[in-house]
CSV table of C-alpha atoms and ligand atoms in Angstrom, one decimal:
chain,number,residue,atom,x,y,z
A,1,MET,CA,17.4,12.3,22.5
A,2,SER,CA,13.9,13.5,23.6
A,3,ASP,CA,13.3,16.8,25.1
A,4,LYS,CA,10.9,19.8,24.4
A,5,SER,CA,12.5,20.6,21.2
A,6,ASP,CA,11.1,17.2,19.8
A,7,THR,CA,7.7,18.9,20.0
A,8,ASN,CA,8.9,21.6,17.9
A,9,ARG,CA,10.3,19.1,15.3
A,10,THR,CA,7.0,17.6,15.0
A,11,ILE,CA,5.8,18.5,11.5
A,12,THR,CA,2.7,20.6,11.5
A,13,ARG,CA,-0.1,20.5,9.2
A,14,ARG,CA,1.0,23.5,7.4
A,15,GLN,CA,4.6,22.1,6.9
A,16,PHE,CA,3.2,18.8,5.6
A,17,ALA,CA,1.0,20.7,3.1
A,18,ARG,CA,4.0,22.6,2.0
A,19,THR,CA,6.6,19.6,1.8
A,20,THR,CA,4.2,16.9,0.4
A,21,ALA,CA,0.6,17.9,-0.5
A,22,PHE,CA,1.5,21.2,-2.3
A,23,GLY,CA,4.5,19.7,-3.7
A,24,LEU,CA,2.1,17.3,-5.4
A,25,GLY,CA,-0.6,19.5,-6.3
A,26,VAL,CA,-3.1,18.3,-4.0
A,27,ALA,CA,-4.4,20.8,-1.7
A,28,PRO,CA,-5.1,19.7,2.0
A,29,ILE,CA,-8.0,21.3,4.0
A,30,PHE,CA,-7.8,22.8,7.3
A,31,GLY,CA,-10.4,22.3,10.0
A,32,ARG,CA,-12.4,19.5,8.4
A,33,ALA,CA,-12.3,16.0,9.1
A,34,SER,CA,-13.2,14.7,5.7
A,35,LEU,CA,-11.6,14.1,2.5
A,36,PRO,CA,-9.6,16.9,0.9
A,37,LEU,CA,-10.8,19.4,-1.6
A,38,ILE,CA,-9.9,19.3,-5.3
A,39,ALA,CA,-6.5,20.7,-5.9
A,40,PRO,CA,-6.8,24.4,-7.0
A,41,GLU,CA,-6.6,24.9,-10.8
A,42,ARG,CA,-3.3,26.6,-10.7
A,43,ARG,CA,-1.7,23.5,-8.8
A,44,ARG,CA,-2.7,20.9,-11.6
A,45,LEU,CA,-0.9,20.3,-14.4
A,46,PRO,CA,-2.8,20.9,-17.8
A,47,ASP,CA,-4.5,17.8,-18.8
A,48,SER,CA,-2.3,17.2,-21.8
A,49,ASP,CA,0.9,17.2,-19.4
A,50,LYS,CA,-0.6,14.7,-17.0
A,51,LEU,CA,0.3,11.0,-17.3
A,52,GLY,CA,-2.6,8.5,-18.2
A,53,ILE,CA,-3.4,5.7,-16.0
A,54,ALA,CA,-5.3,2.7,-17.1
A,55,LEU,CA,-7.0,0.7,-14.4
A,56,VAL,CA,-6.8,-3.1,-14.8
A,57,GLY,CA,-9.7,-5.0,-13.1
A,58,LEU,CA,-12.9,-2.7,-12.1
A,59,GLY,CA,-13.8,-4.2,-8.7
A,60,SER,CA,-14.5,-2.2,-5.7
A,61,TYR,CA,-11.1,-0.6,-5.1
A,62,SER,CA,-10.8,0.6,-8.7
A,63,THR,CA,-14.6,1.6,-8.6
A,64,TRP,CA,-14.8,3.4,-5.2
A,65,GLN,CA,-11.3,4.5,-4.4
A,66,LEU,CA,-9.1,5.0,-7.5
A,67,ALA,CA,-11.4,6.3,-10.0
A,68,PRO,CA,-12.9,9.1,-7.6
A,69,ALA,CA,-9.1,9.8,-6.5
A,70,LEU,CA,-8.1,10.2,-10.0
A,71,GLU,CA,-10.7,13.2,-10.2
A,72,GLN,CA,-8.4,14.9,-7.4
A,73,THR,CA,-4.9,14.2,-9.0
A,74,GLY,CA,-2.8,16.9,-10.5
A,75,ARG,CA,-0.3,15.0,-12.4
A,76,CYS,CA,-2.2,12.0,-13.8
A,77,LYS,CA,-5.6,11.2,-15.0
A,78,LEU,CA,-7.8,8.1,-16.0
A,79,ALA,CA,-6.9,7.2,-19.5
A,80,GLY,CA,-7.8,3.6,-19.9
A,81,ILE,CA,-9.7,0.6,-18.5
A,82,VAL,CA,-9.2,-3.2,-18.8
A,83,THR,CA,-12.1,-5.2,-18.1
A,84,GLY,CA,-13.7,-8.7,-18.8
A,85,THR,CA,-17.3,-7.4,-18.3
A,86,PRO,CA,-19.0,-5.5,-21.3
A,87,SER,CA,-21.5,-4.1,-19.0
A,88,LYS,CA,-18.8,-2.4,-17.0
A,89,ALA,CA,-17.0,-1.0,-20.1
A,90,ALA,CA,-20.3,0.6,-21.2
A,91,SER,CA,-21.2,2.2,-17.7
A,92,TRP,CA,-17.5,3.4,-17.2
A,93,GLN,CA,-17.6,5.0,-20.7
A,94,GLU,CA,-20.9,6.5,-19.9
A,95,LYS,CA,-19.4,8.2,-16.8
A,96,HIS,CA,-16.1,9.1,-18.5
A,97,PRO,CA,-16.6,9.6,-22.1
A,98,GLU,CA,-12.7,10.3,-22.3
A,99,LEU,CA,-12.2,6.4,-22.3
A,100,LYS,CA,-13.8,5.9,-25.7
A,101,GLY,CA,-11.1,4.2,-27.9
A,102,HIS,CA,-9.1,3.2,-24.7
A,103,VAL,CA,-11.3,0.2,-23.4
A,104,TYR,CA,-9.7,-3.3,-23.4
A,105,SER,CA,-10.4,-6.8,-22.3
A,106,TYR,CA,-7.9,-9.3,-20.8
A,107,GLU,CA,-7.7,-10.8,-24.2
A,108,THR,CA,-7.0,-7.5,-26.1
A,109,PHE,CA,-4.7,-6.1,-23.1
A,110,ASP,CA,-1.4,-6.3,-25.1
A,111,ARG,CA,-2.7,-3.8,-27.6
A,112,ILE,CA,-2.2,-1.2,-24.9
A,113,ALA,CA,1.2,-1.0,-26.2
A,114,ASP,CA,0.1,1.1,-29.2
A,115,ASP,CA,-2.1,3.4,-27.0
A,116,ASP,CA,0.0,6.4,-26.3
A,117,ALA,CA,-2.6,8.0,-23.9
A,118,ILE,CA,-1.7,5.5,-21.4
A,119,ASP,CA,1.4,5.8,-19.7
A,120,ILE,CA,0.9,3.9,-16.4
A,121,VAL,CA,-1.0,0.6,-15.9
A,122,TYR,CA,-2.4,0.0,-12.5
A,123,VAL,CA,-3.0,-3.6,-11.7
A,124,VAL,CA,-6.1,-3.9,-9.4
A,125,LEU,CA,-6.8,-7.5,-9.9
A,126,PRO,CA,-7.1,-10.6,-7.4
A,127,ASN,CA,-3.3,-11.2,-6.0
A,128,SER,CA,-2.6,-14.2,-8.1
A,129,MET,CA,-2.8,-12.2,-11.4
A,130,HIS,CA,-0.7,-9.1,-10.3
A,131,ALA,CA,2.5,-10.9,-11.8
A,132,GLU,CA,1.0,-11.7,-15.1
A,133,TYR,CA,-0.5,-8.2,-15.8
A,134,THR,CA,2.5,-6.4,-14.4
A,135,ILE,CA,4.8,-8.4,-16.8
A,136,ARG,CA,2.7,-7.9,-19.7
A,137,ALA,CA,2.2,-4.1,-19.0
A,138,ALA,CA,5.8,-3.7,-18.7
A,139,ARG,CA,6.4,-5.6,-22.0
A,140,ALA,CA,3.8,-3.4,-23.7
A,141,GLY,CA,6.3,-0.4,-22.5
A,142,LYS,CA,4.1,1.0,-19.6
A,143,HIS,CA,5.1,2.0,-16.1
A,144,VAL,CA,3.2,-0.3,-13.6
A,145,ILE,CA,1.6,0.4,-10.2
A,146,CYS,CA,0.6,-3.0,-8.8
A,147,GLU,CA,-1.7,-3.3,-5.8
A,148,LYS,CA,-0.5,-5.0,-2.6
A,149,PRO,CA,0.3,-7.7,-1.9
A,150,MET,CA,2.8,-7.5,-4.8
A,151,ALA,CA,2.5,-11.1,-5.6
A,152,VAL,CA,1.9,-14.5,-4.2
A,153,SER,CA,5.5,-15.5,-4.0
A,154,SER,CA,8.8,-13.9,-4.0
A,155,ALA,CA,9.7,-15.7,-7.2
A,156,GLU,CA,6.9,-13.9,-9.0
A,157,ALA,CA,7.8,-10.8,-7.4
A,158,GLN,CA,11.2,-10.9,-8.7
A,159,GLN,CA,10.0,-11.7,-12.1
A,160,MET,CA,8.1,-8.7,-11.9
A,161,ILE,CA,10.8,-6.4,-11.0
A,162,ASP,CA,13.1,-8.0,-13.6
A,163,ALA,CA,10.5,-7.4,-16.3
A,164,CYS,CA,10.1,-4.0,-15.6
A,165,ASP,CA,14.0,-3.3,-15.2
A,166,GLU,CA,14.3,-4.9,-18.7
A,167,ALA,CA,11.7,-2.7,-20.1
A,168,GLY,CA,13.2,0.4,-18.6
A,169,ARG,CA,9.9,1.1,-16.8
A,170,ARG,CA,9.2,2.0,-13.2
A,171,LEU,CA,7.2,-0.4,-10.7
A,172,TYR,CA,5.5,0.9,-7.8
A,173,ILE,CA,3.3,-1.0,-5.3
A,174,GLY,CA,0.0,0.6,-3.9
A,175,TYR,CA,1.3,1.4,-0.6
A,176,ARG,CA,-1.0,4.3,0.0
A,177,LEU,CA,0.0,4.8,3.7
A,178,HIS,CA,3.5,6.1,2.4
A,179,PHE,CA,1.3,9.3,1.6
A,180,GLU,CA,-0.6,9.6,4.7
A,181,PRO,CA,0.5,12.3,7.1
A,182,HIS,CA,0.0,10.3,10.3
A,183,ASN,CA,1.8,7.3,9.1
A,184,LEU,CA,4.6,9.5,7.7
A,185,GLU,CA,5.0,11.1,11.2
A,186,ALA,CA,5.2,7.6,12.7
A,187,MET,CA,8.0,6.8,10.2
A,188,ARG,CA,9.6,9.9,11.0
A,189,ILE,CA,9.6,9.4,14.8
A,190,GLY,CA,11.1,6.1,14.3
A,191,ARG,CA,13.7,6.7,11.9
A,192,GLU,CA,15.0,10.0,13.6
A,193,ALA,CA,14.7,8.5,17.1
A,194,VAL,CA,12.8,11.4,18.3
A,195,PHE,CA,11.8,9.2,21.7
A,196,GLY,CA,15.2,7.4,21.5
A,197,LYS,CA,15.7,4.0,20.2
A,198,MET,CA,12.6,2.2,19.5
A,199,LYS,CA,12.1,-0.7,21.8
A,200,TYR,CA,8.7,-2.6,21.1
A,201,VAL,CA,6.1,-2.2,18.5
A,202,GLN,CA,2.4,-3.7,18.3
A,203,ALA,CA,0.8,-3.6,14.7
A,204,GLU,CA,-2.4,-5.2,14.1
A,205,PHE,CA,-4.8,-5.1,11.3
A,206,GLY,CA,-7.8,-7.4,11.0
A,207,PHE,CA,-11.6,-7.3,9.9
A,208,ARG,CA,-14.7,-9.5,9.7
A,209,ILE,CA,-14.8,-10.9,6.2
A,210,GLY,CA,-18.1,-11.5,5.0
A,211,ASP,CA,-19.1,-13.7,1.5
A,212,PRO,CA,-17.5,-17.1,1.9
A,213,THR,CA,-17.5,-17.3,-1.9
A,214,GLN,CA,-15.2,-14.5,-2.5
A,215,TRP,CA,-11.6,-14.8,-4.2
A,216,ARG,CA,-10.0,-13.7,-1.0
A,217,LEU,CA,-10.9,-17.1,0.5
A,218,LYS,CA,-9.6,-19.1,-2.4
A,219,LYS,CA,-5.9,-19.8,-2.1
A,220,ALA,CA,-5.4,-20.0,-6.0
A,221,LEU,CA,-6.5,-16.4,-6.3
A,222,ALA,CA,-5.6,-14.8,-3.1
A,223,GLY,CA,-2.3,-16.8,-2.5
A,224,GLY,CA,-3.1,-16.6,1.3
A,225,GLY,CA,-5.7,-15.0,3.7
A,226,ALA,CA,-5.7,-12.3,6.2
A,227,LEU,CA,-1.9,-11.9,6.1
A,228,MET,CA,-1.6,-11.4,2.7
A,229,ASP,CA,-4.7,-9.1,2.5
A,230,VAL,CA,-4.3,-6.9,5.4
A,231,GLY,CA,-1.6,-8.4,7.7
A,232,ILE,CA,0.8,-6.9,5.0
A,233,TYR,CA,-0.2,-3.3,6.6
A,234,ALA,CA,1.0,-4.4,9.9
A,235,LEU,CA,4.2,-6.0,8.6
A,236,GLN,CA,4.7,-2.7,6.6
A,237,ALA,CA,4.1,-0.6,9.9
A,238,ALA,CA,6.4,-2.5,12.1
A,239,ARG,CA,9.3,-2.1,9.3
A,240,TYR,CA,8.8,1.5,8.9
A,241,VAL,CA,8.1,2.7,12.3
A,242,THR,CA,11.5,1.0,13.4
A,243,GLY,CA,13.4,2.0,9.9
A,244,GLU,CA,14.9,-1.4,10.4
A,245,GLU,CA,14.6,-4.9,8.6
A,246,PRO,CA,13.7,-7.9,10.9
A,247,VAL,CA,16.3,-10.5,11.5
A,248,ALA,CA,14.1,-13.3,12.8
A,249,VAL,CA,10.5,-14.1,12.8
A,250,THR,CA,8.3,-16.6,14.6
A,251,ALA,CA,4.5,-17.1,13.9
A,252,GLN,CA,1.5,-18.9,15.0
A,253,GLU,CA,-1.9,-19.4,13.2
A,254,TYR,CA,-5.4,-20.0,14.7
A,255,LYS,CA,-8.6,-20.8,13.2
A,256,THR,CA,-12.1,-20.5,14.7
A,257,ASP,CA,-13.9,-21.5,11.5
A,258,PRO,CA,-12.0,-24.1,9.7
A,259,VAL,CA,-14.9,-24.4,7.2
A,260,LYS,CA,-14.8,-20.9,6.0
A,261,PHE,CA,-11.1,-20.7,6.1
A,262,ALA,CA,-10.3,-24.1,4.8
A,263,GLU,CA,-7.9,-22.7,2.2
A,264,VAL,CA,-6.5,-19.5,3.6
A,265,ASP,CA,-5.4,-18.3,7.0
A,266,GLU,CA,-8.0,-16.8,9.4
A,267,THR,CA,-5.8,-15.2,12.2
A,268,ILE,CA,-2.0,-15.3,12.5
A,269,ASN,CA,0.2,-13.6,15.2
A,270,TRP,CA,3.8,-13.2,14.5
A,271,GLN,CA,6.7,-11.6,16.2
A,272,LEU,CA,9.7,-9.8,14.6
A,273,THR,CA,13.3,-9.2,16.0
A,274,PHE,CA,15.0,-6.2,14.7
A,275,PRO,CA,19.0,-5.9,14.7
A,276,SER,CA,18.7,-3.2,17.4
A,277,GLY,CA,17.0,-5.6,19.7
A,278,CYS,CA,13.6,-3.9,19.3
A,279,VAL,CA,10.6,-6.6,18.9
A,280,ALA,CA,7.4,-6.3,17.2
A,281,ASN,CA,4.2,-8.1,18.1
A,282,CYS,CA,2.0,-8.3,15.1
A,283,SER,CA,-1.4,-9.8,14.5
A,284,THR,CA,-4.1,-10.1,11.4
A,285,SER,CA,-7.5,-11.7,11.3
A,286,TYR,CA,-10.3,-12.1,8.9
A,287,ALA,CA,-12.4,-12.9,12.1
A,288,THR,CA,-11.9,-9.8,14.2
A,289,GLY,CA,-11.6,-6.1,14.0
A,290,GLN,CA,-8.0,-4.8,14.9
A,291,HIS,CA,-6.7,-1.5,13.6
A,292,ARG,CA,-3.8,0.0,15.6
A,293,LEU,CA,0.0,0.8,15.5
A,294,PHE,CA,1.7,1.3,18.9
A,295,ALA,CA,5.3,1.9,19.0
A,296,SER,CA,7.1,2.6,22.3
A,297,ALA,CA,10.8,3.9,22.3
A,298,GLU,CA,13.4,4.8,25.3
A,299,SER,CA,11.5,7.9,26.4
A,300,GLY,CA,8.0,8.1,24.6
A,301,TRP,CA,5.6,6.3,22.4
A,302,LEU,CA,3.2,6.8,19.4
A,303,GLN,CA,-0.1,5.4,18.7
A,304,LEU,CA,-2.3,5.6,15.6
A,305,ARG,CA,-5.8,4.1,16.0
A,306,PRO,CA,-7.2,3.6,13.5
A,307,ALA,CA,-4.0,3.2,11.6
A,308,TYR,CA,-4.6,2.0,8.3
A,309,SER,CA,-8.0,3.0,7.0
A,310,TYR,CA,-8.7,5.3,4.1
A,311,SER,CA,-9.9,8.1,6.2
A,312,GLY,CA,-10.2,8.8,9.9
A,313,ILE,CA,-6.7,7.9,10.8
A,314,ALA,CA,-6.0,9.5,14.3
A,315,GLY,CA,-2.7,9.5,16.3
A,316,GLU,CA,-1.0,10.5,19.5
A,317,THR,CA,2.4,10.4,21.2
A,318,SER,CA,3.5,10.6,24.6
A,319,LYS,CA,3.5,14.6,24.0
A,320,GLY,CA,0.1,14.8,22.7
A,321,ARG,CA,-2.4,14.6,19.9
A,322,MET,CA,-1.2,14.4,16.5
A,323,ASP,CA,-2.8,17.3,14.2
A,324,PHE,CA,-2.6,16.4,10.6
A,325,PRO,CA,-5.3,16.8,7.9
A,326,GLN,CA,-7.3,13.9,6.6
A,327,VAL,CA,-6.1,13.5,2.9
A,328,ASN,CA,-7.1,11.4,0.0
A,329,GLN,CA,-4.3,9.0,0.3
A,330,GLN,CA,-5.0,7.4,-3.3
A,331,ALA,CA,-4.8,10.8,-5.1
A,332,LEU,CA,-1.5,11.6,-3.2
A,333,GLN,CA,-0.2,8.3,-4.0
A,334,MET,CA,-1.0,8.3,-7.8
A,335,ASP,CA,0.4,11.7,-7.9
A,336,GLY,CA,3.5,10.9,-6.0
A,337,MET,CA,4.2,8.0,-8.4
A,338,ALA,CA,3.5,10.1,-11.5
A,339,GLN,CA,5.7,12.8,-10.0
A,340,SER,CA,8.6,10.0,-9.5
A,341,ILE,CA,8.3,9.1,-13.2
A,342,MET,CA,8.5,12.5,-14.6
A,343,THR,CA,11.5,13.7,-12.3
A,344,GLY,CA,13.2,10.2,-12.2
A,345,SER,CA,13.3,10.3,-8.4
A,346,GLU,CA,13.1,7.2,-6.2
A,347,LEU,CA,10.1,6.1,-4.1
A,348,ASP,CA,10.2,3.8,-1.0
A,349,ALA,CA,6.8,2.3,-2.3
A,350,ASP,CA,8.5,0.4,-5.2
A,351,GLY,CA,8.8,-3.2,-6.3
A,352,ARG,CA,11.7,-4.0,-4.1
A,353,GLU,CA,9.8,-2.8,-1.3
A,354,GLY,CA,7.1,-5.0,-2.2
A,355,LEU,CA,9.3,-8.1,-2.8
A,356,ARG,CA,10.7,-7.6,0.9
A,357,ASP,CA,7.2,-7.8,2.3
A,358,VAL,CA,6.4,-10.9,0.3
A,359,ARG,CA,9.8,-12.6,1.4
A,360,ILE,CA,8.8,-11.8,5.0
A,361,ILE,CA,5.2,-13.0,4.4
A,362,GLU,CA,6.6,-16.3,3.2
A,363,ALA,CA,9.0,-16.6,6.2
A,364,ILE,CA,6.0,-16.0,8.4
A,365,TYR,CA,4.0,-18.8,6.8
A,366,GLU,CA,7.1,-21.2,6.9
A,367,SER,CA,7.2,-20.4,10.8
A,368,VAL,CA,3.7,-21.4,11.1
A,369,ARG,CA,4.2,-24.4,9.1
A,370,THR,CA,7.3,-25.4,11.0
A,371,GLY,CA,6.7,-24.1,14.5
A,372,ARG,CA,10.1,-22.9,14.8
A,373,GLU,CA,11.8,-19.3,14.7
A,374,LEU,CA,13.4,-18.4,11.3
A,375,SER,CA,16.4,-16.4,10.6
A,376,LEU,CA,15.6,-14.0,7.8
A,377,ASP,CA,19.1,-13.4,6.9
A,378,ALA,CA,19.9,-17.0,6.5
A,379,GLU,CA,16.6,-18.4,5.1
A,380,PHE,CA,14.7,-15.4,3.4
A,381,PRO,CA,17.2,-12.8,2.6
A,382,ILE,CA,15.8,-9.2,2.3
A,383,ARG,CA,18.8,-7.2,1.7
A,384,ARG,CA,18.3,-3.6,0.4
A,385,ASN,CA,19.9,-3.6,-3.2
A,386,ARG,CA,18.6,-0.4,-5.0
B,401,NAD,P1,-12.7,-7.1,-6.2
B,401,NAD,O1,-13.1,-8.5,-6.1
B,401,NAD,O2,-13.5,-6.0,-5.8
B,401,NAD,O3,-12.2,-6.6,-7.6
B,401,NAD,C1,-11.5,-7.7,-8.4
B,401,NAD,C2,-11.6,-7.3,-9.9
B,401,NAD,O4,-10.8,-8.4,-10.6
B,401,NAD,C3,-13.0,-7.4,-10.3
B,401,NAD,O5,-13.2,-6.4,-11.3
B,401,NAD,C4,-13.1,-8.8,-11.2
B,401,NAD,O6,-14.2,-8.8,-12.2
B,401,NAD,C5,-11.7,-8.9,-11.6
B,401,NAD,N1,-11.2,-10.2,-12.0
B,401,NAD,C6,-10.5,-10.8,-13.1
B,401,NAD,N2,-10.3,-12.0,-13.0
B,401,NAD,C7,-10.8,-12.5,-12.0
B,401,NAD,C8,-10.9,-13.8,-11.4
B,401,NAD,N3,-10.5,-14.8,-11.9
B,401,NAD,N4,-11.7,-13.9,-10.1
B,401,NAD,C9,-12.0,-12.7,-9.4
B,401,NAD,N5,-12.1,-11.5,-9.9
B,401,NAD,C10,-11.6,-11.3,-11.2
B,401,NAD,O7,-11.4,-6.8,-5.2
B,401,NAD,P2,-10.6,-5.5,-4.9
B,401,NAD,O8,-11.1,-5.3,-3.5
B,401,NAD,O9,-11.0,-4.5,-5.9
B,401,NAD,O10,-9.1,-5.8,-4.7
B,401,NAD,C11,-8.4,-5.9,-5.9
B,401,NAD,C12,-6.9,-5.8,-5.6
B,401,NAD,O11,-6.7,-4.5,-5.0
B,401,NAD,C13,-6.4,-6.7,-4.7
B,401,NAD,O12,-5.0,-7.2,-5.0
B,401,NAD,C14,-6.3,-6.3,-3.3
B,401,NAD,O13,-5.5,-6.6,-2.4
B,401,NAD,C15,-6.2,-4.6,-3.6
B,401,NAD,N6,-6.8,-3.7,-2.7
B,401,NAD,C16,-6.0,-2.8,-2.1
B,401,NAD,C17,-6.4,-1.9,-1.4
B,401,NAD,C18,-5.6,-0.8,-0.8
B,401,NAD,O14,-6.0,-0.2,0.3
B,401,NAD,N7,-4.3,-0.7,-1.4
B,401,NAD,C19,-7.8,-1.8,-1.0
B,401,NAD,C20,-8.7,-2.8,-1.6
B,401,NAD,C21,-8.1,-3.7,-2.5
């Protein structure tokens, strides 16, 4: 069904603020296209009631996104760090004196079990290290947020889920776009069939990668190339804008620089078929910039462009421009996860969701290798079994 009332059902900035941001204690800003303001004091929990987060791996994402975001959260706070670099330990403590006594190396990591200030371990390491540190964190009795991709194989992802289940601890994946209003609106339009049944999706995320010596180009550390790193966003988008799980996949790989990309994929195009008959054409690349989600349904369409960046996300539908605030996605994500722990509520961005993506990624690589269409149900089952 699509008529004028659909426009009225579109979430406004104010409604989004009421249902999401205010609920999480982070204030949106209106009329400014920059990162949000710090939540007003009254919307924050007192420091003593916040959950403590330890960041494991102090690379660029921890340093430039997560640590600043933790200064804007209302329900969690920086409470520990794990690093193999003594100079980083020193400079982080200088900037955050509250870290004194809560600094660990990879060797002393397991002592985190005795650190009551730390409730959540946030794994921000190269992909192949996610499983080990998630499992060790669960065994130390901590909840875990693990960065995407959850793991480099579905077997590892399953072990991570099992370890957290056995320890009675929650496992979340750093899917920040589950907390971003334009992407949330795309999910809603698809799932509520605002423009009727979804028929066709195009999802692309790629960028030109620099330094040829970095871990992202080494299979042993990255598990794969562009697909694992950023293609996963396009895969997520195709799944969340349809609200369906794909039943079949075909994929093709292309390389323009076989030396730089000797170990991992440079560009992969793939196609997903969904039970309703909807198809998704997806693409990822380490050689070109691509940044779009387009979805067309029976009586309308939506487009986000850019769709997956930290800020500046913009969207429109066949009915007009989307009007949502720019938010600090990482702050909302960590607050949402802290809230889920505090209230015992479920979040979509959990370990089982991470596993489904890793399974489909495995199927995409298998289709590239064999050149054939794979039936996901028969060969890479991704049933929902909460
Ligand atoms: P980075 O290279 O900047 O940082 C990696 C960190 O791991 C560094 O502190 C490094 O010292 C440490 N490390 C420990 N052992 C290592 C080893 N053997 N080799 C290399 N580094 C080692 O990487 P990053 O960009 O911060 O990415 C870290 C993780 O976060 C990745 O899984 C990535 O996919 C994810 N990430 C997610 C987002 C997002 O938007 N959700 C954005 C960027 C990165």
